[in-house]
Amino acid sequence: MYMTAKAIVTNLISLIDTYGYVLNCARAYCTNRSQPPIFSAMVYDIYNRTGDLDLVKKALPALLKEHQFWNSGIHKVNVQEDHGRNHTLSRYYAMWNKPRPESSTIDKAHASKHLNAYEKEQFYRELASTAESGWDFSTRWMRNTSDFSTLAITSILPVDLNIFILKMELDIASMAQIVGDNRTAESFLKAAQARKQAINSVFWNEEKGQWLDYWISNGTSSQECRRWKASNQNNNAFASNFVPIWIDLFNSDTCIVEKVRKSFQSSGLLGAAGIATSLTRSGEQWDFPNGWAPLQHMIVEGFAKSGSQEAKSMAQDIVMRWINSNYVAYKETGAIHEKYDVEKCGDIGGGGEYIPQTGFGWSNGVVLAFLEEFGWPKDLKIGCNWVMHCGDEL
Ligand SMILES: *[C@@H]1O[C@H](CO)[C@@H](O)[C@H](O)[C@H]1NC(C)=O
Ligand SMILES: *[C@@H]1O[C@H](CO)[C@@H](O)[C@H](O)[C@H]1NC(C)=O
Ligand SMILES: *[C@@H]1O[C@H](CO)[C@@H](O)[C@H](O)[C@H]1NC(C)=O
Ligand SMILES: *[C@@H]1O[C@H](CO)[C@@H](O)[C@H](O)[C@H]1NC(C)=O
Ligand SMILES: *[C@@H]1O[C@H](CO)[C@@H](O)[C@H](O)[C@H]1NC(C)=O
Ligand SMILES: *[C@@H]1O[C@H](CO)[C@@H](O)[C@H](O)[C@H]1NC(C)=O
């Protein structure tokens, strides 16, 4: 559906031209918050399949604008190493300090508990900023994982956000090269190099073999807190700790991939039916036991593209678990679902602030991507307890 994909990208270009970033939703009340920046990946993938140079030429100015948005003002944060260099990374930070219009009643109820007027505004900003991340809501963003009012995403440098921006920088560099703009290509290759170093210095934890989110302050805005400290890394296991292997810069390093694969295998995140979002059973939808399609996809792609046989097998194993579970749930309910419970094959996910939705685009997309990429191996198990034979009707 290249025409459809291109039309979606054209809509997003129009949003960026008007607002400077891809809105959290295409409605007036979403003009003050972004989506996770994966626009460059969309443009690059369409170009890769179609060779559509016109699209690249149209998208490049929008990409430069979006990059500027994430690398200026409140989105840009410096972290200093003790005797070393300064690193620049990005954070989510919505330009909004009121209840989210689409969830106004819920937000007011959460804020009413014990917050004063100033704290309410801060809390509303955290809610809207968490919506920007896509992970709404999760203990990942809470100072106290049993107290929702301690949501503090604007005090966190998230691993996945910075990987998306690193990919944006690499995509801009290669697309600029394609249209012959070598100066832009060079400067974005430099920016990517600097962000890679920042990611390795600030997020990488050698002992764990994972990239960890980083707390930039403990509630004060003191510059002291911007000095890198190992204790500011969030040691909890999240699927996002493994998202860096999605991009070639990391999955082409077999040594890193092997370390990360071992770490993933012992992380506790891989359940019977796929990868859990976290290990904390909080009742929030971006926590245990829920698994989400895009996280399965990014981690599978990373392992599958690597040069490690073990990592490739791991990718295949995750695909089997996910496809089996999606298929069984489909047979039972007649629908594809927005999220799944990874503890048990065929179970759908729950929790969060609305009734779970069926027919989600990203769940459908990931099923199709996995089937296209991995095909139907002869002995692929379909159903939780039985074996699918080649040629059997689906
Ligand atoms: C598309 O991507 C593949 C795999 O990464 C790569 O080998 C190929 O060169 C790309 N094609 C274009 C036109 O960029
Ligand atoms: C890092 O940034 C701080 C504050 O902006 C500055 O004082 C310091 O000189 C910088 N260090 C290096 C190595 O650039
Ligand atoms: C939303 O953004 C606009 C434009 O940047 C700004 O004027 C407005 O004050 C913002 N709204 C809130 C509630 O912060
Ligand atoms: C975290 O929140 C819970 C529930 O509100 C509370 O009982 C607990 O004391 C808090 N923990 C800390 C360290 O503040
Ligand atoms: C840009 O780079 C390409 C490939 O590296 C090269 O062939 C081309 O001559 C360069 N163009 C300019 C204007 O420097
Ligand atoms: C935050 O850290 C600073 C410096 O390490 C410390 O003085 C302060 O008490 C801490 N504040 C909170 C709320 O934990």
PDB file of N, CA, C and O in Angstrom, residues 277-331:
ATOM      1  N   THR A 277       6.262  -5.363  28.739  1.00  0.00           N
ATOM      2  CA  THR A 277       6.701  -3.971  28.710  1.00  0.00           C
ATOM      3  C   THR A 277       7.607  -3.663  29.903  1.00  0.00           C
ATOM      4  O   THR A 277       8.587  -2.935  29.777  1.00  0.00           O
ATOM      5  N   SER A 278       7.260  -4.219  31.070  1.00  0.00           N
ATOM      6  CA  SER A 278       8.101  -4.054  32.263  1.00  0.00           C
ATOM      7  C   SER A 278       7.880  -5.284  33.136  1.00  0.00           C
ATOM      8  O   SER A 278       7.193  -6.222  32.729  1.00  0.00           O
ATOM      9  N   LEU A 279       8.451  -5.278  34.339  1.00  0.00           N
ATOM     10  CA  LEU A 279       8.233  -6.408  35.254  1.00  0.00           C
ATOM     11  C   LEU A 279       7.300  -6.032  36.407  1.00  0.00           C
ATOM     12  O   LEU A 279       7.092  -6.816  37.321  1.00  0.00           O
ATOM     13  N   THR A 280       6.776  -4.812  36.357  1.00  0.00           N
ATOM     14  CA  THR A 280       5.947  -4.322  37.471  1.00  0.00           C
ATOM     15  C   THR A 280       4.465  -4.458  37.150  1.00  0.00           C
ATOM     16  O   THR A 280       3.990  -3.906  36.148  1.00  0.00           O
ATOM     17  N   ARG A 281       3.755  -5.180  37.990  1.00  0.00           N
ATOM     18  CA  ARG A 281       2.317  -5.378  37.778  1.00  0.00           C
ATOM     19  C   ARG A 281       1.589  -4.220  38.456  1.00  0.00           C
ATOM     20  O   ARG A 281       1.253  -4.279  39.633  1.00  0.00           O
ATOM     21  N   SER A 282       1.353  -3.145  37.703  1.00  0.00           N
ATOM     22  CA  SER A 282       0.834  -1.914  38.306  1.00  0.00           C
ATOM     23  C   SER A 282      -0.629  -1.660  37.987  1.00  0.00           C
ATOM     24  O   SER A 282      -1.255  -0.798  38.578  1.00  0.00           O
ATOM     25  N   GLY A 283      -1.174  -2.378  36.985  1.00  0.00           N
ATOM     26  CA  GLY A 283      -2.520  -2.055  36.519  1.00  0.00           C
ATOM     27  C   GLY A 283      -2.490  -1.004  35.414  1.00  0.00           C
ATOM     28  O   GLY A 283      -3.510  -0.736  34.790  1.00  0.00           O
ATOM     29  N   GLU A 284      -1.324  -0.379  35.186  1.00  0.00           N
ATOM     30  CA  GLU A 284      -1.187   0.556  34.056  1.00  0.00           C
ATOM     31  C   GLU A 284      -0.955  -0.264  32.792  1.00  0.00           C
ATOM     32  O   GLU A 284      -0.368  -1.350  32.843  1.00  0.00           O
ATOM     33  N   GLN A 285      -1.356   0.287  31.641  1.00  0.00           N
ATOM     34  CA  GLN A 285      -1.311  -0.559  30.451  1.00  0.00           C
ATOM     35  C   GLN A 285       0.097  -0.726  29.851  1.00  0.00           C
ATOM     36  O   GLN A 285       0.339  -1.677  29.114  1.00  0.00           O
ATOM     37  N   TRP A 286       1.035   0.186  30.193  1.00  0.00           N
ATOM     38  CA  TRP A 286       2.412   0.015  29.707  1.00  0.00           C
ATOM     39  C   TRP A 286       3.280  -0.572  30.813  1.00  0.00           C
ATOM     40  O   TRP A 286       4.325  -0.033  31.179  1.00  0.00           O
ATOM     41  N   ASP A 287       2.798  -1.650  31.398  1.00  0.00           N
ATOM     42  CA  ASP A 287       3.524  -2.382  32.432  1.00  0.00           C
ATOM     43  C   ASP A 287       3.181  -3.860  32.280  1.00  0.00           C
ATOM     44  O   ASP A 287       2.410  -4.230  31.392  1.00  0.00           O
ATOM     45  N   PHE A 288       3.751  -4.668  33.164  1.00  0.00           N
ATOM     46  CA  PHE A 288       3.483  -6.096  33.183  1.00  0.00           C
ATOM     47  C   PHE A 288       1.996  -6.347  33.429  1.00  0.00           C
ATOM     48  O   PHE A 288       1.396  -5.636  34.226  1.00  0.00           O
ATOM     49  N   PRO A 289       1.352  -7.325  32.806  1.00  0.00           N
ATOM     50  CA  PRO A 289       1.922  -8.309  31.870  1.00  0.00           C
ATOM     51  C   PRO A 289       1.665  -7.950  30.403  1.00  0.00           C
ATOM     52  O   PRO A 289       1.672  -8.852  29.569  1.00  0.00           O
ATOM     53  N   ASN A 290       1.462  -6.679  30.096  1.00  0.00           N
ATOM     54  CA  ASN A 290       1.119  -6.331  28.722  1.00  0.00           C
ATOM     55  C   ASN A 290       2.320  -6.327  27.777  1.00  0.00           C
ATOM     56  O   ASN A 290       3.418  -5.879  28.141  1.00  0.00           O
ATOM     57  N   GLY A 291       2.084  -6.820  26.564  1.00  0.00           N
ATOM     58  CA  GLY A 291       3.073  -6.747  25.494  1.00  0.00           C
ATOM     59  C   GLY A 291       2.467  -5.937  24.352  1.00  0.00           C
ATOM     60  O   GLY A 291       1.280  -6.076  24.059  1.00  0.00           O
ATOM     61  N   TRP A 292       3.281  -5.085  23.744  1.00  0.00           N
ATOM     62  CA  TRP A 292       2.810  -4.197  22.675  1.00  0.00           C
ATOM     63  C   TRP A 292       3.565  -4.492  21.378  1.00  0.00           C
ATOM     64  O   TRP A 292       4.788  -4.695  21.391  1.00  0.00           O
ATOM     65  N   ALA A 293       2.819  -4.434  20.279  1.00  0.00           N
ATOM     66  CA  ALA A 293       3.379  -4.825  18.987  1.00  0.00           C
ATOM     67  C   ALA A 293       4.680  -4.090  18.598  1.00  0.00           C
ATOM     68  O   ALA A 293       5.646  -4.731  18.186  1.00  0.00           O
ATOM     69  N   PRO A 294       4.736  -2.746  18.710  1.00  0.00           N
ATOM     70  CA  PRO A 294       5.949  -2.083  18.208  1.00  0.00           C
ATOM     71  C   PRO A 294       7.203  -2.486  18.972  1.00  0.00           C
ATOM     72  O   PRO A 294       8.298  -2.518  18.399  1.00  0.00           O
ATOM     73  N   LEU A 295       7.061  -2.815  20.259  1.00  0.00           N
ATOM     74  CA  LEU A 295       8.236  -3.222  21.035  1.00  0.00           C
ATOM     75  C   LEU A 295       8.722  -4.606  20.600  1.00  0.00           C
ATOM     76  O   LEU A 295       9.929  -4.862  20.527  1.00  0.00           O
ATOM     77  N   GLN A 296       7.778  -5.502  20.295  1.00  0.00           N
ATOM     78  CA  GLN A 296       8.172  -6.828  19.783  1.00  0.00           C
ATOM     79  C   GLN A 296       8.944  -6.618  18.474  1.00  0.00           C
ATOM     80  O   GLN A 296       9.988  -7.209  18.235  1.00  0.00           O
ATOM     81  N   HIS A 297       8.374  -5.729  17.629  1.00  0.00           N
ATOM     82  CA  HIS A 297       8.913  -5.532  16.287  1.00  0.00           C
ATOM     83  C   HIS A 297      10.345  -4.985  16.311  1.00  0.00           C
ATOM     84  O   HIS A 297      11.237  -5.511  15.657  1.00  0.00           O
ATOM     85  N   MET A 298      10.559  -3.934  17.112  1.00  0.00           N
ATOM     86  CA  MET A 298      11.895  -3.313  17.130  1.00  0.00           C
ATOM     87  C   MET A 298      12.960  -4.272  17.651  1.00  0.00           C
ATOM     88  O   MET A 298      14.066  -4.344  17.120  1.00  0.00           O
ATOM     89  N   ILE A 299      12.607  -5.042  18.691  1.00  0.00           N
ATOM     90  CA  ILE A 299      13.597  -5.954  19.276  1.00  0.00           C
ATOM     91  C   ILE A 299      13.847  -7.142  18.335  1.00  0.00           C
ATOM     92  O   ILE A 299      14.991  -7.547  18.120  1.00  0.00           O
ATOM     93  N   VAL A 300      12.784  -7.654  17.740  1.00  0.00           N
ATOM     94  CA  VAL A 300      12.942  -8.759  16.781  1.00  0.00           C
ATOM     95  C   VAL A 300      13.806  -8.323  15.596  1.00  0.00           C
ATOM     96  O   VAL A 300      14.749  -9.019  15.201  1.00  0.00           O
ATOM     97  N   GLU A 301      13.498  -7.138  15.023  1.00  0.00           N
ATOM     98  CA  GLU A 301      14.274  -6.644  13.881  1.00  0.00           C
ATOM     99  C   GLU A 301      15.750  -6.548  14.227  1.00  0.00           C
ATOM    100  O   GLU A 301      16.607  -6.911  13.432  1.00  0.00           O
ATOM    101  N   GLY A 302      16.024  -6.032  15.408  1.00  0.00           N
ATOM    102  CA  GLY A 302      17.412  -5.846  15.835  1.00  0.00           C
ATOM    103  C   GLY A 302      18.143  -7.178  15.923  1.00  0.00           C
ATOM    104  O   GLY A 302      19.234  -7.344  15.362  1.00  0.00           O
ATOM    105  N   PHE A 303      17.553  -8.144  16.598  1.00  0.00           N
ATOM    106  CA  PHE A 303      18.195  -9.454  16.726  1.00  0.00           C
ATOM    107  C   PHE A 303      18.317 -10.133  15.355  1.00  0.00           C
ATOM    108  O   PHE A 303      19.330 -10.745  15.038  1.00  0.00           O
ATOM    109  N   ALA A 304      17.257 -10.005  14.545  1.00  0.00           N
ATOM    110  CA  ALA A 304      17.241 -10.704  13.255  1.00  0.00           C
ATOM    111  C   ALA A 304      18.297 -10.148  12.295  1.00  0.00           C
ATOM    112  O   ALA A 304      18.875 -10.887  11.505  1.00  0.00           O
ATOM    113  N   LYS A 305      18.545  -8.831  12.363  1.00  0.00           N
ATOM    114  CA  LYS A 305      19.494  -8.210  11.433  1.00  0.00           C
ATOM    115  C   LYS A 305      20.938  -8.439  11.840  1.00  0.00           C
ATOM    116  O   LYS A 305      21.849  -8.183  11.060  1.00  0.00           O
ATOM    117  N   SER A 306      21.151  -8.862  13.097  1.00  0.00           N
ATOM    118  CA  SER A 306      22.513  -8.954  13.610  1.00  0.00           C
ATOM    119  C   SER A 306      23.256 -10.124  12.965  1.00  0.00           C
ATOM    120  O   SER A 306      22.661 -10.961  12.290  1.00  0.00           O
ATOM    121  N   GLY A 307      24.557 -10.196  13.228  1.00  0.00           N
ATOM    122  CA  GLY A 307      25.373 -11.284  12.688  1.00  0.00           C
ATOM    123  C   GLY A 307      25.444 -12.464  13.642  1.00  0.00           C
ATOM    124  O   GLY A 307      26.182 -13.411  13.389  1.00  0.00           O
ATOM    125  N   SER A 308      24.699 -12.425  14.728  1.00  0.00           N
ATOM    126  CA  SER A 308      24.790 -13.505  15.717  1.00  0.00           C
ATOM    127  C   SER A 308      23.704 -14.556  15.471  1.00  0.00           C
ATOM    128  O   SER A 308      22.522 -14.232  15.409  1.00  0.00           O
ATOM    129  N   GLN A 309      24.118 -15.831  15.338  1.00  0.00           N
ATOM    130  CA  GLN A 309      23.156 -16.923  15.126  1.00  0.00           C
ATOM    131  C   GLN A 309      22.192 -17.034  16.302  1.00  0.00           C
ATOM    132  O   GLN A 309      20.987 -17.204  16.123  1.00  0.00           O
ATOM    133  N   GLU A 310      22.737 -16.899  17.522  1.00  0.00           N
ATOM    134  CA  GLU A 310      21.900 -17.009  18.724  1.00  0.00           C
ATOM    135  C   GLU A 310      20.846 -15.914  18.736  1.00  0.00           C
ATOM    136  O   GLU A 310      19.699 -16.149  19.091  1.00  0.00           O
ATOM    137  N   ALA A 311      21.250 -14.706  18.327  1.00  0.00           N
ATOM    138  CA  ALA A 311      20.298 -13.587  18.326  1.00  0.00           C
ATOM    139  C   ALA A 311      19.226 -13.796  17.258  1.00  0.00           C
ATOM    140  O   ALA A 311      18.053 -13.505  17.477  1.00  0.00           O
ATOM    141  N   LYS A 312      19.640 -14.337  16.106  1.00  0.00           N
ATOM    142  CA  LYS A 312      18.661 -14.632  15.044  1.00  0.00           C
ATOM    143  C   LYS A 312      17.638 -15.665  15.537  1.00  0.00           C
ATOM    144  O   LYS A 312      16.440 -15.544  15.270  1.00  0.00           O
ATOM    145  N   SER A 313      18.120 -16.690  16.257  1.00  0.00           N
ATOM    146  CA  SER A 313      17.198 -17.699  16.791  1.00  0.00           C
ATOM    147  C   SER A 313      16.267 -17.078  17.820  1.00  0.00           C
ATOM    148  O   SER A 313      15.090 -17.432  17.900  1.00  0.00           O
ATOM    149  N   MET A 314      16.824 -16.174  18.598  1.00  0.00           N
ATOM    150  CA  MET A 314      16.004 -15.484  19.601  1.00  0.00           C
ATOM    151  C   MET A 314      14.874 -14.718  18.903  1.00  0.00           C
ATOM    152  O   MET A 314      13.721 -14.739  19.338  1.00  0.00           O
ATOM    153  N   ALA A 315      15.211 -14.047  17.794  1.00  0.00           N
ATOM    154  CA  ALA A 315      14.206 -13.289  17.041  1.00  0.00           C
ATOM    155  C   ALA A 315      13.086 -14.226  16.584  1.00  0.00           C
ATOM    156  O   ALA A 315      11.899 -13.944  16.764  1.00  0.00           O
ATOM    157  N   GLN A 316      13.492 -15.374  16.035  1.00  0.00           N
ATOM    158  CA  GLN A 316      12.536 -16.369  15.542  1.00  0.00           C
ATOM    159  C   GLN A 316      11.625 -16.861  16.673  1.00  0.00           C
ATOM    160  O   GLN A 316      10.411 -17.004  16.504  1.00  0.00           O
ATOM    161  N   ASP A 317      12.233 -17.072  17.826  1.00  0.00           N
ATOM    162  CA  ASP A 317      11.500 -17.560  18.993  1.00  0.00           C
ATOM    163  C   ASP A 317      10.449 -16.529  19.435  1.00  0.00           C
ATOM    164  O   ASP A 317       9.295 -16.881  19.718  1.00  0.00           O
ATOM    165  N   ILE A 318      10.825 -15.254  19.472  1.00  0.00           N
ATOM    166  CA  ILE A 318       9.872 -14.207  19.872  1.00  0.00           C
ATOM    167  C   ILE A 318       8.724 -14.145  18.859  1.00  0.00           C
ATOM    168  O   ILE A 318       7.554 -14.037  19.226  1.00  0.00           O
ATOM    169  N   VAL A 319       9.069 -14.245  17.571  1.00  0.00           N
ATOM    170  CA  VAL A 319       8.050 -14.190  16.513  1.00  0.00           C
ATOM    171  C   VAL A 319       7.037 -15.316  16.692  1.00  0.00           C
ATOM    172  O   VAL A 319       5.827 -15.103  16.626  1.00  0.00           O
ATOM    173  N   MET A 320       7.525 -16.549  16.948  1.00  0.00           N
ATOM    174  CA  MET A 320       6.632 -17.697  17.139  1.00  0.00           C
ATOM    175  C   MET A 320       5.663 -17.434  18.279  1.00  0.00           C
ATOM    176  O   MET A 320       4.464 -17.694  18.171  1.00  0.00           O
ATOM    177  N   ARG A 321       6.211 -16.957  19.417  1.00  0.00           N
ATOM    178  CA  ARG A 321       5.357 -16.716  20.585  1.00  0.00           C
ATOM    179  C   ARG A 321       4.285 -15.679  20.251  1.00  0.00           C
ATOM    180  O   ARG A 321       3.110 -15.841  20.577  1.00  0.00           O
ATOM    181  N   TRP A 322       4.696 -14.603  19.606  1.00  0.00           N
ATOM    182  CA  TRP A 322       3.788 -13.485  19.336  1.00  0.00           C
ATOM    183  C   TRP A 322       2.714 -13.882  18.315  1.00  0.00           C
ATOM    184  O   TRP A 322       1.528 -13.650  18.526  1.00  0.00           O
ATOM    185  N   ILE A 323       3.146 -14.524  17.221  1.00  0.00           N
ATOM    186  CA  ILE A 323       2.199 -14.905  16.163  1.00  0.00           C
ATOM    187  C   ILE A 323       1.213 -15.947  16.685  1.00  0.00           C
ATOM    188  O   ILE A 323       0.012 -15.850  16.451  1.00  0.00           O
ATOM    189  N   ASN A 324       1.725 -16.941  17.418  1.00  0.00           N
ATOM    190  CA  ASN A 324       0.824 -17.946  18.005  1.00  0.00           C
ATOM    191  C   ASN A 324      -0.256 -17.291  18.836  1.00  0.00           C
ATOM    192  O   ASN A 324      -1.437 -17.591  18.718  1.00  0.00           O
ATOM    193  N   SER A 325       0.162 -16.405  19.700  1.00  0.00           N
ATOM    194  CA  SER A 325      -0.764 -15.788  20.641  1.00  0.00           C
ATOM    195  C   SER A 325      -1.786 -14.906  19.913  1.00  0.00           C
ATOM    196  O   SER A 325      -2.981 -14.949  20.197  1.00  0.00           O
ATOM    197  N   ASN A 326      -1.304 -14.118  18.962  1.00  0.00           N
ATOM    198  CA  ASN A 326      -2.202 -13.254  18.168  1.00  0.00           C
ATOM    199  C   ASN A 326      -3.221 -14.113  17.430  1.00  0.00           C
ATOM    200  O   ASN A 326      -4.395 -13.775  17.339  1.00  0.00           O
ATOM    201  N   TYR A 327      -2.738 -15.254  16.906  1.00  0.00           N
ATOM    202  CA  TYR A 327      -3.610 -16.110  16.109  1.00  0.00           C
ATOM    203  C   TYR A 327      -4.693 -16.756  16.980  1.00  0.00           C
ATOM    204  O   TYR A 327      -5.873 -16.761  16.620  1.00  0.00           O
ATOM    205  N   VAL A 328      -4.274 -17.268  18.138  1.00  0.00           N
ATOM    206  CA  VAL A 328      -5.247 -17.908  19.026  1.00  0.00           C
ATOM    207  C   VAL A 328      -6.267 -16.886  19.521  1.00  0.00           C
ATOM    208  O   VAL A 328      -7.473 -17.144  19.531  1.00  0.00           O
ATOM    209  N   ALA A 329      -5.810 -15.700  19.871  1.00  0.00           N
ATOM    210  CA  ALA A 329      -6.739 -14.646  20.319  1.00  0.00           C
ATOM    211  C   ALA A 329      -7.691 -14.283  19.183  1.00  0.00           C
ATOM    212  O   ALA A 329      -8.878 -14.037  19.398  1.00  0.00           O
ATOM    213  N   TYR A 330      -7.154 -14.281  17.967  1.00  0.00           N
ATOM    214  CA  TYR A 330      -7.994 -13.970  16.805  1.00  0.00           C
ATOM    215  C   TYR A 330      -9.076 -15.030  16.608  1.00  0.00           C
ATOM    216  O   TYR A 330     -10.247 -14.711  16.360  1.00  0.00           O
ATOM    217  N   LYS A 331      -8.680 -16.302  16.747  1.00  0.00           N
ATOM    218  CA  LYS A 331      -9.661 -17.382  16.581  1.00  0.00           C
ATOM    219  C   LYS A 331     -10.741 -17.286  17.666  1.00  0.00           C
ATOM    220  O   LYS A 331     -11.908 -17.584  17.426  1.00  0.00           O
TER     221      LYS A 331
END
